[in-house]
PDB file of C-alpha atoms in Angstrom:
ATOM      1  CA  HIS A 443     102.106  97.451  85.037  1.00 52.00           C
ATOM      2  CA  THR A 444     100.151  98.907  82.100  1.00 52.00           C
ATOM      3  CA  ILE A 445      98.171  95.692  81.590  1.00 50.00           C
ATOM      4  CA  ARG A 446      97.429  95.509  85.298  1.00 52.00           C
ATOM      5  CA  ARG A 447      96.231  99.138  85.282  1.00 53.00           C
ATOM      6  CA  GLU A 448      93.987  98.423  82.273  1.00 54.00           C
ATOM      7  CA  ILE A 449      92.464  95.382  83.977  1.00 49.00           C
ATOM      8  CA  LEU A 450      91.887  97.379  87.154  1.00 59.00           C
ATOM      9  CA  GLY A 451      90.409 100.204  85.080  1.00 68.00           C
ATOM     10  CA  GLU A 452      87.977  97.803  83.423  1.00 76.00           C
ATOM     11  CA  GLU A 453      86.973  96.351  86.800  1.00 79.00           C
ATOM     12  CA  VAL A 454      86.373  99.848  88.172  1.00 79.00           C
ATOM     13  CA  LEU A 455      84.294 100.730  85.121  1.00 83.00           C
ATOM     14  CA  GLN A 456      82.233  97.540  85.479  1.00 87.00           C
ATOM     15  CA  ALA A 457      81.685  98.191  89.184  1.00 88.00           C
ATOM     16  CA  ASP A 458      80.671 101.769  88.441  1.00 88.00           C
ATOM     17  CA  MET A 459      78.146 100.650  85.818  1.00 90.00           C
ATOM     18  CA  GLN A 460      76.673  98.033  88.182  1.00 91.00           C
ATOM     19  CA  LEU A 461      76.361 100.544  91.015  1.00 91.00           C
ATOM     20  CA  ARG A 462      74.755 103.110  88.721  1.00 93.00           C
ATOM     21  CA  ALA A 463      72.217 100.488  87.562  1.00 94.00           C
ATOM     22  CA  LEU A 464      71.450  99.635  91.179  1.00 93.00           C
ATOM     23  CA  LEU A 465      71.082 103.313  92.054  1.00 94.00           C
ATOM     24  CA  GLN A 466      68.708 103.779  89.125  1.00 95.00           C
ATOM     25  CA  GLU A 467      66.555 100.906  90.432  1.00 96.00           C
ATOM     26  CA  GLN A 468      66.830 102.058  94.058  1.00 95.00           C
ATOM     27  CA  PRO A 469      67.461 105.826  94.162  1.00 94.00           C
ATOM     28  CA  ASP A 470      67.805 105.812  97.952  1.00 95.00           C
ATOM     29  CA  CYS A 471      70.449 103.042  98.024  1.00 95.00           C
ATOM     30  CA  VAL A 472      73.184 104.581 100.174  1.00 96.00           C
ATOM     31  CA  PRO A 473      75.806 101.854  99.529  1.00 95.00           C
ATOM     32  CA  ALA A 474      75.411 102.343  95.750  1.00 95.00           C
ATOM     33  CA  ALA A 475      75.765 106.139  95.954  1.00 96.00           C
ATOM     34  CA  HIS A 476      78.720 105.796  98.315  1.00 96.00           C
ATOM     35  CA  GLY A 477      80.327 103.173  96.091  1.00 94.00           C
ATOM     36  CA  ILE A 478      80.030 105.412  93.027  1.00 94.00           C
ATOM     37  CA  ALA A 479      81.610 108.223  95.038  1.00 95.00           C
ATOM     38  CA  GLN A 480      84.480 105.975  96.120  1.00 93.00           C
ATOM     39  CA  LEU A 481      85.108 104.855  92.547  1.00 91.00           C
ATOM     40  CA  ALA A 482      85.027 108.482  91.398  1.00 92.00           C
ATOM     41  CA  LEU A 483      87.648 109.306  94.017  1.00 91.00           C
ATOM     42  CA  MET A 484      89.822 106.519  92.649  1.00 86.00           C
ATOM     43  CA  ARG A 485      89.594 108.256  89.255  1.00 85.00           C
ATOM     44  CA  GLU A 486      90.168 111.635  90.939  1.00 89.00           C
ATOM     45  CA  ASP A 487      86.758 112.801  89.708  1.00 92.00           C
ATOM     46  CA  LEU A 488      85.900 115.050  92.650  1.00 95.00           C
ATOM     47  CA  ASP A 489      82.728 116.496  91.130  1.00 96.00           C
ATOM     48  CA  THR A 490      81.145 113.062  90.682  1.00 95.00           C
ATOM     49  CA  ALA A 491      82.362 112.008  94.122  1.00 96.00           C
ATOM     50  CA  GLN A 492      80.841 115.130  95.677  1.00 97.00           C
ATOM     51  CA  ALA A 493      77.478 114.660  93.955  1.00 97.00           C
ATOM     52  CA  HIS A 494      77.174 111.030  95.050  1.00 97.00           C
ATOM     53  CA  MET A 495      78.419 111.700  98.587  1.00 97.00           C
ATOM     54  CA  ALA A 496      75.730 114.408  98.855  1.00 97.00           C
ATOM     55  CA  LEU A 497      73.149 111.875  97.695  1.00 97.00           C
ATOM     56  CA  ALA A 498      74.368 109.280 100.193  1.00 97.00           C
ATOM     57  CA  VAL A 499      74.252 111.771 103.069  1.00 97.00           C
ATOM     58  CA  ARG A 500      70.796 112.983 102.017  1.00 96.00           C
ATOM     59  CA  HIS A 501      69.531 109.398 102.389  1.00 97.00           C
ATOM     60  CA  ALA A 502      71.559 108.635 105.538  1.00 97.00           C
ATOM     61  CA  PRO A 503      71.792 111.951 107.425  1.00 95.00           C
ATOM     62  CA  ALA A 504      72.798 110.297 110.699  1.00 94.00           C
ATOM     63  CA  ASP A 505      75.855 108.604 109.164  1.00 96.00           C
ATOM     64  CA  ASN A 506      78.712 110.809 110.319  1.00 94.00           C
ATOM     65  CA  ALA A 507      81.344 108.677 108.603  1.00 95.00           C
ATOM     66  CA  LEU A 508      79.691 109.555 105.287  1.00 96.00           C
ATOM     67  CA  ARG A 509      79.472 113.222 106.321  1.00 96.00           C
ATOM     68  CA  PHE A 510      83.167 113.221 107.196  1.00 96.00           C
ATOM     69  CA  GLU A 511      84.088 111.715 103.816  1.00 96.00           C
ATOM     70  CA  TRP A 512      81.843 114.240 102.077  1.00 97.00           C
ATOM     71  CA  ALA A 513      83.527 117.076 103.968  1.00 97.00           C
ATOM     72  CA  GLN A 514      86.916 115.852 102.756  1.00 95.00           C
ATOM     73  CA  VAL A 515      85.709 115.925  99.151  1.00 96.00           C
ATOM     74  CA  LEU A 516      84.148 119.367  99.625  1.00 97.00           C
ATOM     75  CA  ALA A 517      87.401 120.675 101.109  1.00 94.00           C
ATOM     76  CA  ALA A 518      89.363 119.242  98.181  1.00 94.00           C
ATOM     77  CA  LEU A 519      86.978 121.072  95.836  1.00 95.00           C
ATOM     78  CA  GLY A 520      87.585 124.311  97.757  1.00 94.00           C
ATOM     79  CA  ASP A 521      84.026 124.562  99.115  1.00 96.00           C
ATOM     80  CA  ALA A 522      84.973 125.713 102.615  1.00 96.00           C
ATOM     81  CA  VAL A 523      81.432 126.782 103.536  1.00 96.00           C
ATOM     82  CA  GLN A 524      79.881 123.365 102.846  1.00 97.00           C
ATOM     83  CA  ALA A 525      82.879 121.481 104.265  1.00 97.00           C
ATOM     84  CA  ARG A 526      82.561 123.553 107.428  1.00 97.00           C
ATOM     85  CA  ALA A 527      78.840 122.817 107.713  1.00 97.00           C
ATOM     86  CA  GLN A 528      79.407 119.070 107.404  1.00 97.00           C
ATOM     87  CA  LEU A 529      82.327 119.064 109.850  1.00 98.00           C
ATOM     88  CA  GLU A 530      80.355 121.109 112.394  1.00 97.00           C
ATOM     89  CA  HIS A 531      77.681 118.426 112.229  1.00 96.00           C
ATOM     90  CA  VAL A 532      80.260 115.655 112.701  1.00 97.00           C
ATOM     91  CA  VAL A 533      81.915 117.205 115.774  1.00 97.00           C
ATOM     92  CA  ALA A 534      78.577 118.213 117.298  1.00 97.00           C
ATOM     93  CA  ASP A 535      77.490 114.586 117.102  1.00 95.00           C
ATOM     94  CA  ASP A 536      80.851 113.145 118.197  1.00 95.00           C
ATOM     95  CA  PRO A 537      83.254 115.646 119.802  1.00 95.00           C
ATOM     96  CA  SER A 538      85.960 112.957 120.076  1.00 93.00           C
ATOM     97  CA  LYS A 539      86.684 113.191 116.321  1.00 94.00           C
ATOM     98  CA  HIS A 540      90.021 115.012 116.662  1.00 92.00           C
ATOM     99  CA  VAL A 541      90.861 115.005 112.955  1.00 93.00           C
ATOM    100  CA  ALA A 542      87.408 116.398 112.150  1.00 96.00           C
ATOM    101  CA  TRP A 543      88.084 119.281 114.570  1.00 96.00           C
ATOM    102  CA  MET A 544      91.374 120.001 112.769  1.00 94.00           C
ATOM    103  CA  MET A 545      89.701 119.853 109.379  1.00 95.00           C
ATOM    104  CA  LEU A 546      86.999 122.162 110.730  1.00 97.00           C
ATOM    105  CA  ALA A 547      89.739 124.604 111.722  1.00 95.00           C
ATOM    106  CA  ASP A 548      91.084 124.555 108.158  1.00 94.00           C
ATOM    107  CA  ALA A 549      87.583 125.093 106.758  1.00 96.00           C
ATOM    108  CA  CYS A 550      87.019 128.013 109.148  1.00 95.00           C
ATOM    109  CA  ASP A 551      90.347 129.533 108.066  1.00 92.00           C
ATOM    110  CA  ALA A 552      89.367 129.144 104.413  1.00 94.00           C
ATOM    111  CA  ASP A 553      85.999 130.708 105.240  1.00 93.00           C
ATOM    112  CA  GLY A 554      87.764 133.702 106.823  1.00 92.00           C
ATOM    113  CA  ASP A 555      86.731 132.944 110.405  1.00 92.00           C
ATOM    114  CA  ALA A 556      90.032 132.939 112.308  1.00 87.00           C
ATOM    115  CA  LEU A 557      88.423 132.875 115.755  1.00 87.00           C
ATOM    116  CA  ALA A 558      86.317 129.812 114.926  1.00 93.00           C
ATOM    117  CA  ALA A 559      89.462 128.165 113.511  1.00 92.00           C
ATOM    118  CA  LEU A 560      91.308 128.836 116.769  1.00 89.00           C
ATOM    119  CA  ARG A 561      88.409 127.383 118.780  1.00 91.00           C
ATOM    120  CA  ALA A 562      88.313 124.261 116.601  1.00 94.00           C
ATOM    121  CA  ARG A 563      92.078 123.738 116.920  1.00 91.00           C
ATOM    122  CA  PHE A 564      91.816 124.187 120.680  1.00 90.00           C
ATOM    123  CA  GLN A 565      89.070 121.545 120.821  1.00 93.00           C
ATOM    124  CA  ALA A 566      91.141 119.161 118.696  1.00 92.00           C
ATOM    125  CA  VAL A 567      94.313 119.583 120.723  1.00 89.00           C
ATOM    126  CA  SER A 568      92.726 119.535 124.164  1.00 91.00           C
ATOM    127  CA  ARG A 569      90.461 116.554 123.420  1.00 93.00           C
ATOM    128  CA  ALA A 570      93.218 114.559 121.712  1.00 92.00           C
ATOM    129  CA  GLN A 571      95.715 115.181 124.492  1.00 90.00           C
ATOM    130  CA  ALA A 572      93.122 114.399 127.173  1.00 93.00           C
ATOM    131  CA  SER A 573      92.745 110.998 125.530  1.00 92.00           C
ATOM    132  CA  GLY A 574      96.526 110.477 125.494  1.00 93.00           C
ATOM    133  CA  ARG A 575      97.037 111.279 121.820  1.00 90.00           C
ATOM    134  CA  TRP A 576      99.032 113.949 119.990  1.00 86.00           C
ATOM    135  CA  ARG A 577     101.353 114.569 122.956  1.00 89.00           C
ATOM    136  CA  ASP A 578     104.471 113.744 120.924  1.00 88.00           C
ATOM    137  CA  ALA A 579     105.578 111.663 117.930  1.00 88.00           C
ATOM    138  CA  ARG A 580     104.994 108.400 119.835  1.00 91.00           C
ATOM    139  CA  THR A 581     101.344 109.224 120.568  1.00 91.00           C
ATOM    140  CA  THR A 582     100.543 110.564 117.097  1.00 90.00           C
ATOM    141  CA  GLU A 583      99.626 108.245 114.261  1.00 90.00           C
ATOM    142  CA  PRO A 584     102.483 108.274 111.721  1.00 90.00           C
ATOM    143  CA  GLU A 585     100.133 109.130 108.846  1.00 91.00           C
ATOM    144  CA  LEU A 586      98.866 112.155 110.827  1.00 88.00           C
ATOM    145  CA  LEU A 587     102.199 113.444 112.121  1.00 89.00           C
ATOM    146  CA  SER A 588     102.732 116.074 109.421  1.00 89.00           C
ATOM    147  CA  PHE A 589      99.090 117.217 109.520  1.00 86.00           C
ATOM    148  CA  VAL A 590      99.050 117.462 113.318  1.00 86.00           C
ATOM    149  CA  SER A 591     102.383 119.321 113.360  1.00 89.00           C
ATOM    150  CA  ARG A 592     101.057 121.913 110.893  1.00 86.00           C
ATOM    151  CA  GLN A 593      97.909 122.298 112.959  1.00 84.00           C
ATOM    152  CA  PHE A 594      99.901 122.814 116.153  1.00 84.00           C
ATOM    153  CA  GLU A 595     101.940 125.530 114.443  1.00 88.00           C
ATOM    154  CA  ALA A 596      98.744 127.231 113.262  1.00 85.00           C
ATOM    155  CA  PHE A 597      97.252 126.920 116.753  1.00 82.00           C
ATOM    156  CA  ARG A 598     100.252 128.602 118.371  1.00 84.00           C
ATOM    157  CA  ARG A 599     100.302 131.344 115.723  1.00 84.00           C
ATOM    158  CA  ASP A 600      96.557 132.012 115.955  1.00 82.00           C
ATOM    159  CA  ARG A 601      96.579 131.979 119.749  1.00 80.00           C
ATOM    160  CA  ARG A 602      99.385 134.540 119.796  1.00 81.00           C
ATOM    161  CA  GLU A 603      97.604 136.753 117.228  1.00 82.00           C
ATOM    162  CA  ARG A 604      94.312 136.668 119.176  1.00 77.00           C
ATOM    163  CA  LEU A 605      96.172 137.544 122.383  1.00 77.00           C
ATOM    164  CA  PHE A 606      97.786 140.576 120.734  1.00 78.00           C
ATOM    165  CA  GLU A 607      94.398 141.648 119.343  1.00 77.00           C
ATOM    166  CA  VAL A 608      92.886 141.510 122.826  1.00 75.00           C
ATOM    167  CA  LEU A 609      95.812 143.415 124.338  1.00 78.00           C
ATOM    168  CA  HIS A 610      95.649 146.120 121.668  1.00 80.00           C
ATOM    169  CA  ALA A 611      91.881 146.454 122.102  1.00 78.00           C
ATOM    170  CA  ALA A 612      92.283 146.766 125.887  1.00 80.00           C
ATOM    171  CA  ARG A 613      95.035 149.349 125.494  1.00 83.00           C
ATOM    172  CA  ASP A 614      92.940 151.330 122.993  1.00 82.00           C
ATOM    173  CA  ALA A 615      89.883 151.196 125.246  1.00 83.00           C
ATOM    174  CA  HIS A 616      91.658 152.072 128.487  1.00 83.00           C
ATOM    175  CA  GLY A 617      94.748 153.919 127.327  1.00 74.00           C
ATOM    176  CA  ALA A 618      98.268 152.940 128.303  1.00 63.00           C
TER     177      ALA A 618
END
């Protein structure tokens, strides 16, 4: 296993060097920037991945798949504000991206915007269920089951909290 890992490591290093050379020759080469980012993710180098994903998105601003990947890296780095901005762009362009809505909810929570998080979770749940997904374990992708379950719990909790806030505000405003 060690020899195999070393060989793979050398191949990754060679690929990284080739992509960097290509990017130096063609600074607007999106596949090269994206490839460097992907290789950095393999090495768990989030800072390099983030920098090259930003470059790729700058040169291909309409590519929402790149934006979504960049948002994932930003979220992993703890940059909720930038992750939120990228995810808002993704769902504005394609509201059917249920996972992006859920990730947006997490970014809004991390950014301290509980109401926006609730709205994003509502969009995710309602849109997914309208398309026949996320109704139960059979209609939820196995790799998403844990994530979706946590999001549903947060949705129920947040919905209940917002309801109590509204009720308390109404009671304070009108007595009772």
